[in-house]
Amino acid sequence: MTENIRVGVLGARGRMGLEVCKAVDAADDLTLVSMIDQGEELFQASSAGAQVLVDFTNPDVVMDNLKWAVGQGISVVVGTSGFSTERLEQVREWLAAKPGVGVLIAPNFGIGAVLMMQFAARAARFFESVEIIEQHHPRKLDAPSGTAAHTARVIAEARAAAGSPPMPDATKEEHLGARGTDVDGVRIHSIRAAGLVAHQEVLFGTTGETLTIRHDSLDRSSFMPGVLLAVRAVLRRPGLTIGLDPLLDEG
Amino acid sequence: MTENIRVGVLGARGRMGLEVCKAVDAADDLTLVSMIDQGEELFQASSAGAQVLVDFTNPDVVMDNLKWAVGQGISVVVGTSGFSTERLEQVREWLAAKPGVGVLIAPNFGIGAVLMMQFAARAARFFESVEIIEQHHPRKLDAPSGTAAHTARVIAEARAAAGSPPMPDATKEEHLGARGTDVDGVRIHSIRAAGLVAHQEVLFGTTGETLTIRHDSLDRSSFMPGVLLAVRAVLRRPGLTIGLDPLLDEG
Amino acid sequence: MTENIRVGVLGARGRMGLEVCKAVDAADDLTLVSMIDQGEELFQASSAGAQVLVDFTNPDVVMDNLKWAVGQGISVVVGTSGFSTERLEQVREWLAAKPGVGVLIAPNFGIGAVLMMQFAARAARFFESVEIIEQHHPRKLDAPSGTAAHTARVIAEARAAAGSPPMPDATKEEHLGARGTDVDGVRIHSIRAAGLVAHQEVLFGTTGETLTIRHDSLDRSSFMPGVLLAVRAVLRRPGLTIGLDPLLDEG
Amino acid sequence: MTENIRVGVLGARGRMGLEVCKAVDAADDLTLVSMIDQGEELFQASSAGAQVLVDFTNPDVVMDNLKWAVGQGISVVVGTSGFSTERLEQVREWLAAKPGVGVLIAPNFGIGAVLMMQFAARAARFFESVEIIEQHHPRKLDAPSGTAAHTARVIAEARAAAGSPPMPDATKEEHLGARGTDVDGVRIHSIRAAGLVAHQEVLFGTTGETLTIRHDSLDRSSFMPGVLLAVRAVLRRPGLTIGLDPLLDEG
C-alpha cells in the first residue's frame, strides 16, 4: 500500500484555503497535516512532516513562504497570484539549489478552464474569426477577466504562428460603452449580471460553421480537482512547473 | 370559400422582394398579381386588381409609392426603412382621407425577433441586470445592430416605468476595443464572426438565476411568415399600424 | 412613510424557511417578526403582530396552519406542496368566511421559471416545432422534471387552441435509451450531469429561424424574489391566488 | 513563387461537387483544371494535367475512379461514402504499386466537427458525466446522427482507457418518447425542429463546473475549408490517409 501524501495548507482560513483543507481531508490518498494562517509559524508545517504545501495566501507573503519551503525541501502548489517574470526567476534560482523539490504555480486550477484554453489554442488556426465572451457576477472588479485575457493571448499566438490573416470585420464606426477590450487583436466581451458566477465562451467561425467552447464554473469547489491533481503531481516534478497544462498532457 | 387576397410586390427583383414573391406564390390564400421594380409603372398594380402591395424598395421612392397606393385605395405592407416621425405623420394624413385603407410599416418582420423584444420588455422589471449580446456575420457595417438598439430601448423604458434601480456593476476600470455600446443604460455586446448569420441573446439576471431569450435567424426566408401575417392583417386594419406587435397580440 | 409589512415564517429552520428568513430580514420594506418551526406554537406569530405568514412546512401540517392563520385574519404565502383540488376547495371555504384575508399558493416561486412558461405559451402558436431540453444534477430522481412537464402541457394547450398542425418530423426509427419523454406531443429531453444545477431550454423553430427561452437556476436563493413578491402582493389580494402568474401580469 | 496545385473535380455537377468547384476556383493557390460528371471521360483530367482529383461521386463508381487515378499517378481526395474494410484494403494495394501517390478518404470534411470530436475524446477522462445533444432539421431520417454516434464512441473509448467509473445518475424511472439513444453508455439526445440545420453539443460535467463543446453547421459550404486542406495535404502524404484528424494534428 502506498502511503498517503502529507499536505499542509497556507492561508488555511481564507476562502480558497478552507476549500483546499476540505478537499484534502476528503481525498483517500492525502492526509491534511497542517493548517497555517496569518500570524502562525511556518515551521509547524515542517514539524508536522508536510511533503507538499498548498499556498493560497497573498502576493506580500508568498515569496517568503516559497523561500522557506524550498529551503526545507518541501514542494509547493501555489494558487496565489502576482507572479512576475522576476519572481519566477527567483523561484527557479531557489529550486536550482534543491534538486528534488518541485514548485507548481498555476493562475487557474479549473481543469475545465485549462482545457478550454488548450482547445482554443488548437482550434485557432483553422478559423477566420474568433471572439471571447466572458460572463461574471457583478461584484467582479476587473474586466476583462484574467482567464479571458490569457485565452486571447494564446489564441493570438497560435494565429500568428499559423500566419492567419486579420479577421474579417466590416464594422464602420465603433462606440464606447461596451464592457471588454481587444487583447492582441482578439475581442473580449465582458458581461456582468446578477445571477451569473463565472462563465466563458470562445466562439470560432469560418465559412458556414462555428465552433464554440464554453466553460461554466459554479463555485470555487470547481477548482479542487485541479488543486488535488497538482498536489499529487508536484512530488514527481522537481523544478518549476507553470500551469496545469503539462499535467493534463501527461495522461 | 373565401377568395384569395390579390397581392402586388414593389421592389420585386430585390433580394427581399424576390423572397416575398416566392412566399406569396406559395401561400394557398394569396395570389401574386403584380411584380413591379424600378422603371416600371405603378398602375400595373391597380390594373391587375391588387388589394395589398408589399413594398421592399428604398427610402427615395417609398413615399411616392405610398401616396399613390393610398390614393388608389390599395393597402400597403412596408418593409422599406427610413421612416422619420415626419414621414409617419404624412402617411397618417393621406390615410385620414381614405378611411378604408390600411398601411402597416414594420422595421422587422421576423416574428421571432418581435417576440424576443416583447418578452424582453415584459421580463425587464423582474431582474436586477440585463445585457444584450448580438452576433452577426462580419460583412455587417453597423454595430450595434438596429434590433439590439431597439431591444435596449424597450428594456430601458420598462425598467424606468418600474422604477428599477441602476444595475449592479463593480467594474473599476474600462477599456476601449470591445465592439458594442451602451444604449439608454443597457449594454450591448456586438460579436462579428465568419459563419454567423444573425443572432441575438438577451440575458436577464437576479439573485441565483438567469433568464435568456435567444433568437437565431438563418436567412431572409425567416421574415416571410411575418410578411404574410401582415398581408393578411392589413386589410382588416384601416389606418396606420407600426410594427408586428399589434398583430401578435391579436390571437 | 409606509410602515413595513410584518412577516412570520413557518418552517423557519428548514432549508427554504431559513432562506426566507434571511431574505425577509434583508428587505427594507419587510420586518421579520416571528420564526416558528416544529414543536413551537403558532400563536407566537399572532402575538408578534404578523400580517403575513410564509409557510414552507410539509403536507401534514400545512392545512392546520392555514386554518389557524385565516381564522386569525393573517394572510399566508404557501410554498409547501401537495395541494389537491379538495384541499384548495377547503381553503376557499375558510377564506369565504374571512373576506379581507388572502392566501397565495404557488408550486414554483422562481420568477424566471414562471416567465419562461408564460413566454413559451405565448410563442407556441407562431412556430412549427418546439422541443424542451431540461438539465439537472445527477441526484435528481425524476425525469422529466415537473417544470418541464408543466411547460410541455401549456405549450400543447396553446398549440391546440391555435389549431397548429402536428410538428414536422421525418425520423424513421426510434431507439430506447434517451432520458426524457413526450408529454402531450411535446418532446422533453432530460440531461443529467455532475456540475449542473437546474436549467431548462425551450426551443421553438420555424422556416429560417429559432427562438430559445432558457432558464438557469443556481440555488434556492433564486426563489426568494418570487417569495417576497408574493408577500407584498398577498395583502392586496383577498381570497385564493394560485401561482405567481397573476402577480406577474399585474404590472 | 510556388506554382498552383492543379485540381480536377469528379461529380462536378452534384451538390457537393459544385461547391468544391467554386471553392477551388476561389482559392489563390489552386487552379481548377477539369470538371467531370457522369458520362464524361476520366482522361480529360489527365489531359488537363490534374495533380489532385476530388471525388464526390457515388459508391458505384468511386472504386473505378480511384483505380484509374492511382494508375495515372494522380492523388485523390474522396468524400464519397461507402468504404468497407475490403475497399480500403484494395485501395492500399493499388497505392503500394505507386509509391508517390496519396489518397485521402474522409467521412466528414467539417473541420469544426472533427475538432469537436478530438476535443471531446481528450476532455472525457477529466469529467464524471457527459451527454450529447444533437439538433437537426426535421427532414432528417435517422436519429441519432452519425456524427453524434461517432462522438459517443470516441468518448466511451477514452473513458474506458482512463478507467472512469460509471456516470452518476439517480433517475428512478424512465419513459419512452424522447428521441435519441444510448451509445456505449453515452446518452444522445436528438432534437428535430424547423429552422435548425445541423448542430451538436457535447456537455461534460464534474464538481462545480461544466465544459461544453458546440458545433453549428449552416450549410455545405462549411465542408469546403476541410476539402481544400485535404487537397493541399494529399500531395505531401503518399499512401492512404483516413479522415482529417492526421492533418489537424500536423500543425
PDB file of C-alpha atoms in Angstrom, chain A residues 44-211:
ATOM      1  CA  GLN A  44       4.505  23.959  12.156  1.00  0.00           C
ATOM      2  CA  ALA A  45       4.323  22.546   8.640  1.00  0.00           C
ATOM      3  CA  SER A  46       7.782  21.013   8.753  1.00  0.00           C
ATOM      4  CA  SER A  47       7.243  19.718  12.282  1.00  0.00           C
ATOM      5  CA  ALA A  48       4.090  18.017  11.072  1.00  0.00           C
ATOM      6  CA  GLY A  49       6.035  16.337   8.288  1.00  0.00           C
ATOM      7  CA  ALA A  50       4.276  18.038   5.375  1.00  0.00           C
ATOM      8  CA  GLN A  51       5.578  16.835   1.979  1.00  0.00           C
ATOM      9  CA  VAL A  52       3.549  19.292  -0.037  1.00  0.00           C
ATOM     10  CA  LEU A  53       2.262  22.749   0.895  1.00  0.00           C
ATOM     11  CA  VAL A  54      -0.636  24.421  -0.876  1.00  0.00           C
ATOM     12  CA  ASP A  55      -0.319  28.215  -0.815  1.00  0.00           C
ATOM     13  CA  PHE A  56      -3.420  30.385  -1.263  1.00  0.00           C
ATOM     14  CA  THR A  57      -2.121  33.427   0.640  1.00  0.00           C
ATOM     15  CA  ASN A  58      -1.339  36.812  -0.929  1.00  0.00           C
ATOM     16  CA  PRO A  59       1.377  38.400  -3.063  1.00  0.00           C
ATOM     17  CA  ASP A  60       3.000  40.060   0.007  1.00  0.00           C
ATOM     18  CA  VAL A  61       3.924  36.840   1.774  1.00  0.00           C
ATOM     19  CA  VAL A  62       4.008  34.170  -0.923  1.00  0.00           C
ATOM     20  CA  MET A  63       7.692  34.707  -1.796  1.00  0.00           C
ATOM     21  CA  ASP A  64       8.755  34.321   1.849  1.00  0.00           C
ATOM     22  CA  ASN A  65       6.683  31.145   2.073  1.00  0.00           C
ATOM     23  CA  LEU A  66       8.281  29.734  -1.064  1.00  0.00           C
ATOM     24  CA  LYS A  67      11.827  30.562   0.037  1.00  0.00           C
ATOM     25  CA  TRP A  68      11.276  28.857   3.375  1.00  0.00           C
ATOM     26  CA  ALA A  69       9.516  25.778   1.926  1.00  0.00           C
ATOM     27  CA  VAL A  70      12.077  25.143  -0.819  1.00  0.00           C
ATOM     28  CA  GLY A  71      14.830  25.601   1.762  1.00  0.00           C
ATOM     29  CA  GLN A  72      13.163  22.932   3.901  1.00  0.00           C
ATOM     30  CA  GLY A  73      12.852  20.578   0.916  1.00  0.00           C
ATOM     31  CA  ILE A  74       9.049  20.821   0.854  1.00  0.00           C
ATOM     32  CA  SER A  75       7.309  21.010  -2.524  1.00  0.00           C
ATOM     33  CA  VAL A  76       4.643  23.669  -3.050  1.00  0.00           C
ATOM     34  CA  VAL A  77       1.482  24.116  -5.113  1.00  0.00           C
ATOM     35  CA  VAL A  78       0.777  27.853  -5.467  1.00  0.00           C
ATOM     36  CA  GLY A  79      -2.549  29.464  -6.310  1.00  0.00           C
ATOM     37  CA  THR A  80      -1.592  32.919  -5.053  1.00  0.00           C
ATOM     38  CA  SER A  81      -1.432  35.492  -7.856  1.00  0.00           C
ATOM     39  CA  GLY A  82       1.073  38.182  -8.771  1.00  0.00           C
ATOM     40  CA  PHE A  83       3.994  36.249 -10.258  1.00  0.00           C
ATOM     41  CA  SER A  84       6.147  38.493 -12.438  1.00  0.00           C
ATOM     42  CA  THR A  85       8.999  37.189 -14.598  1.00  0.00           C
ATOM     43  CA  GLU A  86      11.387  38.373 -11.867  1.00  0.00           C
ATOM     44  CA  ARG A  87       9.596  36.413  -9.200  1.00  0.00           C
ATOM     45  CA  LEU A  88       9.545  33.264 -11.346  1.00  0.00           C
ATOM     46  CA  GLU A  89      13.299  33.699 -11.957  1.00  0.00           C
ATOM     47  CA  GLN A  90      13.899  33.959  -8.224  1.00  0.00           C
ATOM     48  CA  VAL A  91      11.918  30.778  -7.574  1.00  0.00           C
ATOM     49  CA  ARG A  92      13.910  28.937 -10.242  1.00  0.00           C
ATOM     50  CA  GLU A  93      17.117  30.039  -8.521  1.00  0.00           C
ATOM     51  CA  TRP A  94      15.974  28.701  -5.154  1.00  0.00           C
ATOM     52  CA  LEU A  95      14.931  25.418  -6.777  1.00  0.00           C
ATOM     53  CA  ALA A  96      18.288  25.062  -8.554  1.00  0.00           C
ATOM     54  CA  ALA A  97      19.872  24.656  -5.132  1.00  0.00           C
ATOM     55  CA  LYS A  98      17.386  21.970  -4.108  1.00  0.00           C
ATOM     56  CA  PRO A  99      17.218  19.429  -6.952  1.00  0.00           C
ATOM     57  CA  GLY A 100      14.481  17.194  -5.539  1.00  0.00           C
ATOM     58  CA  VAL A 101      11.943  19.903  -4.771  1.00  0.00           C
ATOM     59  CA  GLY A 102       9.042  20.888  -7.015  1.00  0.00           C
ATOM     60  CA  VAL A 103       7.003  24.092  -7.221  1.00  0.00           C
ATOM     61  CA  LEU A 104       3.864  24.314  -9.330  1.00  0.00           C
ATOM     62  CA  ILE A 105       2.417  27.799  -9.841  1.00  0.00           C
ATOM     63  CA  ALA A 106      -0.919  27.967 -11.605  1.00  0.00           C
ATOM     64  CA  PRO A 107      -3.015  31.035 -12.410  1.00  0.00           C
ATOM     65  CA  ASN A 108      -6.077  28.799 -12.719  1.00  0.00           C
ATOM     66  CA  PHE A 109      -6.804  25.423 -11.150  1.00  0.00           C
ATOM     67  CA  GLY A 110     -10.033  24.851 -13.055  1.00  0.00           C
ATOM     68  CA  ILE A 111      -9.401  21.824 -15.251  1.00  0.00           C
ATOM     69  CA  GLY A 112     -12.305  22.852 -17.456  1.00  0.00           C
ATOM     70  CA  ALA A 113     -10.853  26.328 -17.914  1.00  0.00           C
ATOM     71  CA  VAL A 114      -7.409  24.971 -18.734  1.00  0.00           C
ATOM     72  CA  LEU A 115      -8.863  22.528 -21.284  1.00  0.00           C
ATOM     73  CA  MET A 116     -10.885  25.394 -22.783  1.00  0.00           C
ATOM     74  CA  MET A 117      -7.667  27.361 -23.321  1.00  0.00           C
ATOM     75  CA  GLN A 118      -5.843  24.358 -24.781  1.00  0.00           C
ATOM     76  CA  PHE A 119      -8.680  23.634 -27.186  1.00  0.00           C
ATOM     77  CA  ALA A 120      -8.896  27.308 -28.142  1.00  0.00           C
ATOM     78  CA  ALA A 121      -5.191  27.421 -28.918  1.00  0.00           C
ATOM     79  CA  ARG A 122      -5.518  24.302 -31.036  1.00  0.00           C
ATOM     80  CA  ALA A 123      -8.618  25.417 -32.962  1.00  0.00           C
ATOM     81  CA  ALA A 124      -7.311  28.934 -33.615  1.00  0.00           C
ATOM     82  CA  ARG A 125      -5.503  28.366 -36.891  1.00  0.00           C
ATOM     83  CA  PHE A 126      -8.485  26.662 -38.565  1.00  0.00           C
ATOM     84  CA  PHE A 127     -10.940  29.556 -38.265  1.00  0.00           C
ATOM     85  CA  GLU A 128     -11.114  33.020 -39.802  1.00  0.00           C
ATOM     86  CA  SER A 129     -12.740  34.653 -36.797  1.00  0.00           C
ATOM     87  CA  VAL A 130     -12.676  34.267 -33.040  1.00  0.00           C
ATOM     88  CA  GLU A 131     -14.163  36.321 -30.219  1.00  0.00           C
ATOM     89  CA  ILE A 132     -14.390  35.699 -26.477  1.00  0.00           C
ATOM     90  CA  ILE A 133     -17.458  36.306 -24.328  1.00  0.00           C
ATOM     91  CA  GLU A 134     -16.827  36.140 -20.589  1.00  0.00           C
ATOM     92  CA  GLN A 135     -19.695  36.407 -18.121  1.00  0.00           C
ATOM     93  CA  HIS A 136     -19.323  37.067 -14.394  1.00  0.00           C
ATOM     94  CA  HIS A 137     -21.216  38.200 -11.314  1.00  0.00           C
ATOM     95  CA  PRO A 138     -21.441  41.999 -10.965  1.00  0.00           C
ATOM     96  CA  ARG A 139     -19.157  42.173  -7.915  1.00  0.00           C
ATOM     97  CA  LYS A 140     -16.140  41.450 -10.093  1.00  0.00           C
ATOM     98  CA  LEU A 141     -13.793  44.443 -10.209  1.00  0.00           C
ATOM     99  CA  ASP A 142     -11.796  43.780 -13.366  1.00  0.00           C
ATOM    100  CA  ALA A 143     -12.891  43.490 -16.976  1.00  0.00           C
ATOM    101  CA  PRO A 144     -11.881  41.543 -18.943  1.00  0.00           C
ATOM    102  CA  SER A 145     -11.247  38.608 -16.629  1.00  0.00           C
ATOM    103  CA  GLY A 146      -7.710  37.274 -16.313  1.00  0.00           C
ATOM    104  CA  THR A 147      -8.749  33.969 -17.867  1.00  0.00           C
ATOM    105  CA  ALA A 148     -10.249  35.751 -20.880  1.00  0.00           C
ATOM    106  CA  ALA A 149      -7.150  37.872 -21.395  1.00  0.00           C
ATOM    107  CA  HIS A 150      -4.967  34.783 -21.134  1.00  0.00           C
ATOM    108  CA  THR A 151      -7.162  32.901 -23.605  1.00  0.00           C
ATOM    109  CA  ALA A 152      -6.929  35.806 -26.043  1.00  0.00           C
ATOM    110  CA  ARG A 153      -3.141  35.735 -25.803  1.00  0.00           C
ATOM    111  CA  VAL A 154      -2.787  32.021 -26.521  1.00  0.00           C
ATOM    112  CA  ILE A 155      -5.184  32.349 -29.460  1.00  0.00           C
ATOM    113  CA  ALA A 156      -3.256  35.329 -30.838  1.00  0.00           C
ATOM    114  CA  GLU A 157      -0.003  33.373 -30.567  1.00  0.00           C
ATOM    115  CA  ALA A 158      -1.465  30.388 -32.394  1.00  0.00           C
ATOM    116  CA  ARG A 159      -2.833  32.619 -35.148  1.00  0.00           C
ATOM    117  CA  ALA A 160       0.480  34.409 -35.515  1.00  0.00           C
ATOM    118  CA  ALA A 161       2.362  31.095 -35.693  1.00  0.00           C
ATOM    119  CA  ALA A 162      -0.007  29.886 -38.412  1.00  0.00           C
ATOM    120  CA  GLY A 163       0.229  33.127 -40.364  1.00  0.00           C
ATOM    121  CA  SER A 164      -3.523  33.757 -40.074  1.00  0.00           C
ATOM    122  CA  PRO A 165      -4.671  36.919 -41.880  1.00  0.00           C
ATOM    123  CA  PRO A 166      -6.565  39.598 -39.900  1.00  0.00           C
ATOM    124  CA  MET A 167     -10.134  38.659 -39.041  1.00  0.00           C
ATOM    125  CA  PRO A 168     -12.835  39.919 -41.427  1.00  0.00           C
ATOM    126  CA  ASP A 169     -14.745  42.860 -39.927  1.00  0.00           C
ATOM    127  CA  ALA A 170     -16.645  45.472 -41.897  1.00  0.00           C
ATOM    128  CA  THR A 171     -17.756  47.492 -38.875  1.00  0.00           C
ATOM    129  CA  LYS A 172     -17.585  51.119 -39.945  1.00  0.00           C
ATOM    130  CA  GLU A 173     -17.949  53.030 -36.732  1.00  0.00           C
ATOM    131  CA  GLU A 174     -17.403  51.931 -33.192  1.00  0.00           C
ATOM    132  CA  HIS A 175     -18.796  53.367 -29.998  1.00  0.00           C
ATOM    133  CA  LEU A 176     -17.730  53.412 -26.391  1.00  0.00           C
ATOM    134  CA  GLY A 177     -19.657  51.772 -23.619  1.00  0.00           C
ATOM    135  CA  ALA A 178     -19.395  48.043 -24.202  1.00  0.00           C
ATOM    136  CA  ARG A 179     -17.506  46.418 -21.365  1.00  0.00           C
ATOM    137  CA  GLY A 180     -14.494  44.454 -22.598  1.00  0.00           C
ATOM    138  CA  THR A 181     -11.490  45.120 -24.771  1.00  0.00           C
ATOM    139  CA  ASP A 182      -9.194  43.845 -27.508  1.00  0.00           C
ATOM    140  CA  VAL A 183      -6.204  41.779 -26.373  1.00  0.00           C
ATOM    141  CA  ASP A 184      -3.598  41.158 -29.074  1.00  0.00           C
ATOM    142  CA  GLY A 185      -6.272  41.560 -31.751  1.00  0.00           C
ATOM    143  CA  VAL A 186      -8.805  39.217 -30.142  1.00  0.00           C
ATOM    144  CA  ARG A 187     -12.018  40.892 -28.958  1.00  0.00           C
ATOM    145  CA  ILE A 188     -13.246  40.132 -25.456  1.00  0.00           C
ATOM    146  CA  HIS A 189     -16.827  40.954 -24.459  1.00  0.00           C
ATOM    147  CA  SER A 190     -17.364  41.205 -20.701  1.00  0.00           C
ATOM    148  CA  ILE A 191     -20.880  40.579 -19.421  1.00  0.00           C
ATOM    149  CA  ARG A 192     -21.687  41.362 -15.789  1.00  0.00           C
ATOM    150  CA  ALA A 193     -25.039  40.345 -14.327  1.00  0.00           C
ATOM    151  CA  ALA A 194     -26.587  39.246 -11.064  1.00  0.00           C
ATOM    152  CA  GLY A 195     -27.199  35.505 -11.067  1.00  0.00           C
ATOM    153  CA  LEU A 196     -24.022  34.736 -13.002  1.00  0.00           C
ATOM    154  CA  VAL A 197     -20.990  33.099 -11.414  1.00  0.00           C
ATOM    155  CA  ALA A 198     -18.045  32.591 -13.824  1.00  0.00           C
ATOM    156  CA  HIS A 199     -18.559  31.604 -17.438  1.00  0.00           C
ATOM    157  CA  GLN A 200     -16.598  31.935 -20.663  1.00  0.00           C
ATOM    158  CA  GLU A 201     -17.368  31.210 -24.274  1.00  0.00           C
ATOM    159  CA  VAL A 202     -14.839  31.147 -27.109  1.00  0.00           C
ATOM    160  CA  LEU A 203     -16.578  31.454 -30.462  1.00  0.00           C
ATOM    161  CA  PHE A 204     -14.698  30.406 -33.609  1.00  0.00           C
ATOM    162  CA  GLY A 205     -16.182  30.930 -37.061  1.00  0.00           C
ATOM    163  CA  THR A 206     -15.398  30.213 -40.676  1.00  0.00           C
ATOM    164  CA  THR A 207     -17.418  29.738 -43.858  1.00  0.00           C
ATOM    165  CA  GLY A 208     -20.709  28.135 -42.918  1.00  0.00           C
ATOM    166  CA  GLU A 209     -19.808  26.906 -39.444  1.00  0.00           C
ATOM    167  CA  THR A 210     -18.963  27.938 -35.901  1.00  0.00           C
ATOM    168  CA  LEU A 211     -17.275  26.041 -33.082  1.00  0.00           C
TER     169      LEU A 211
END
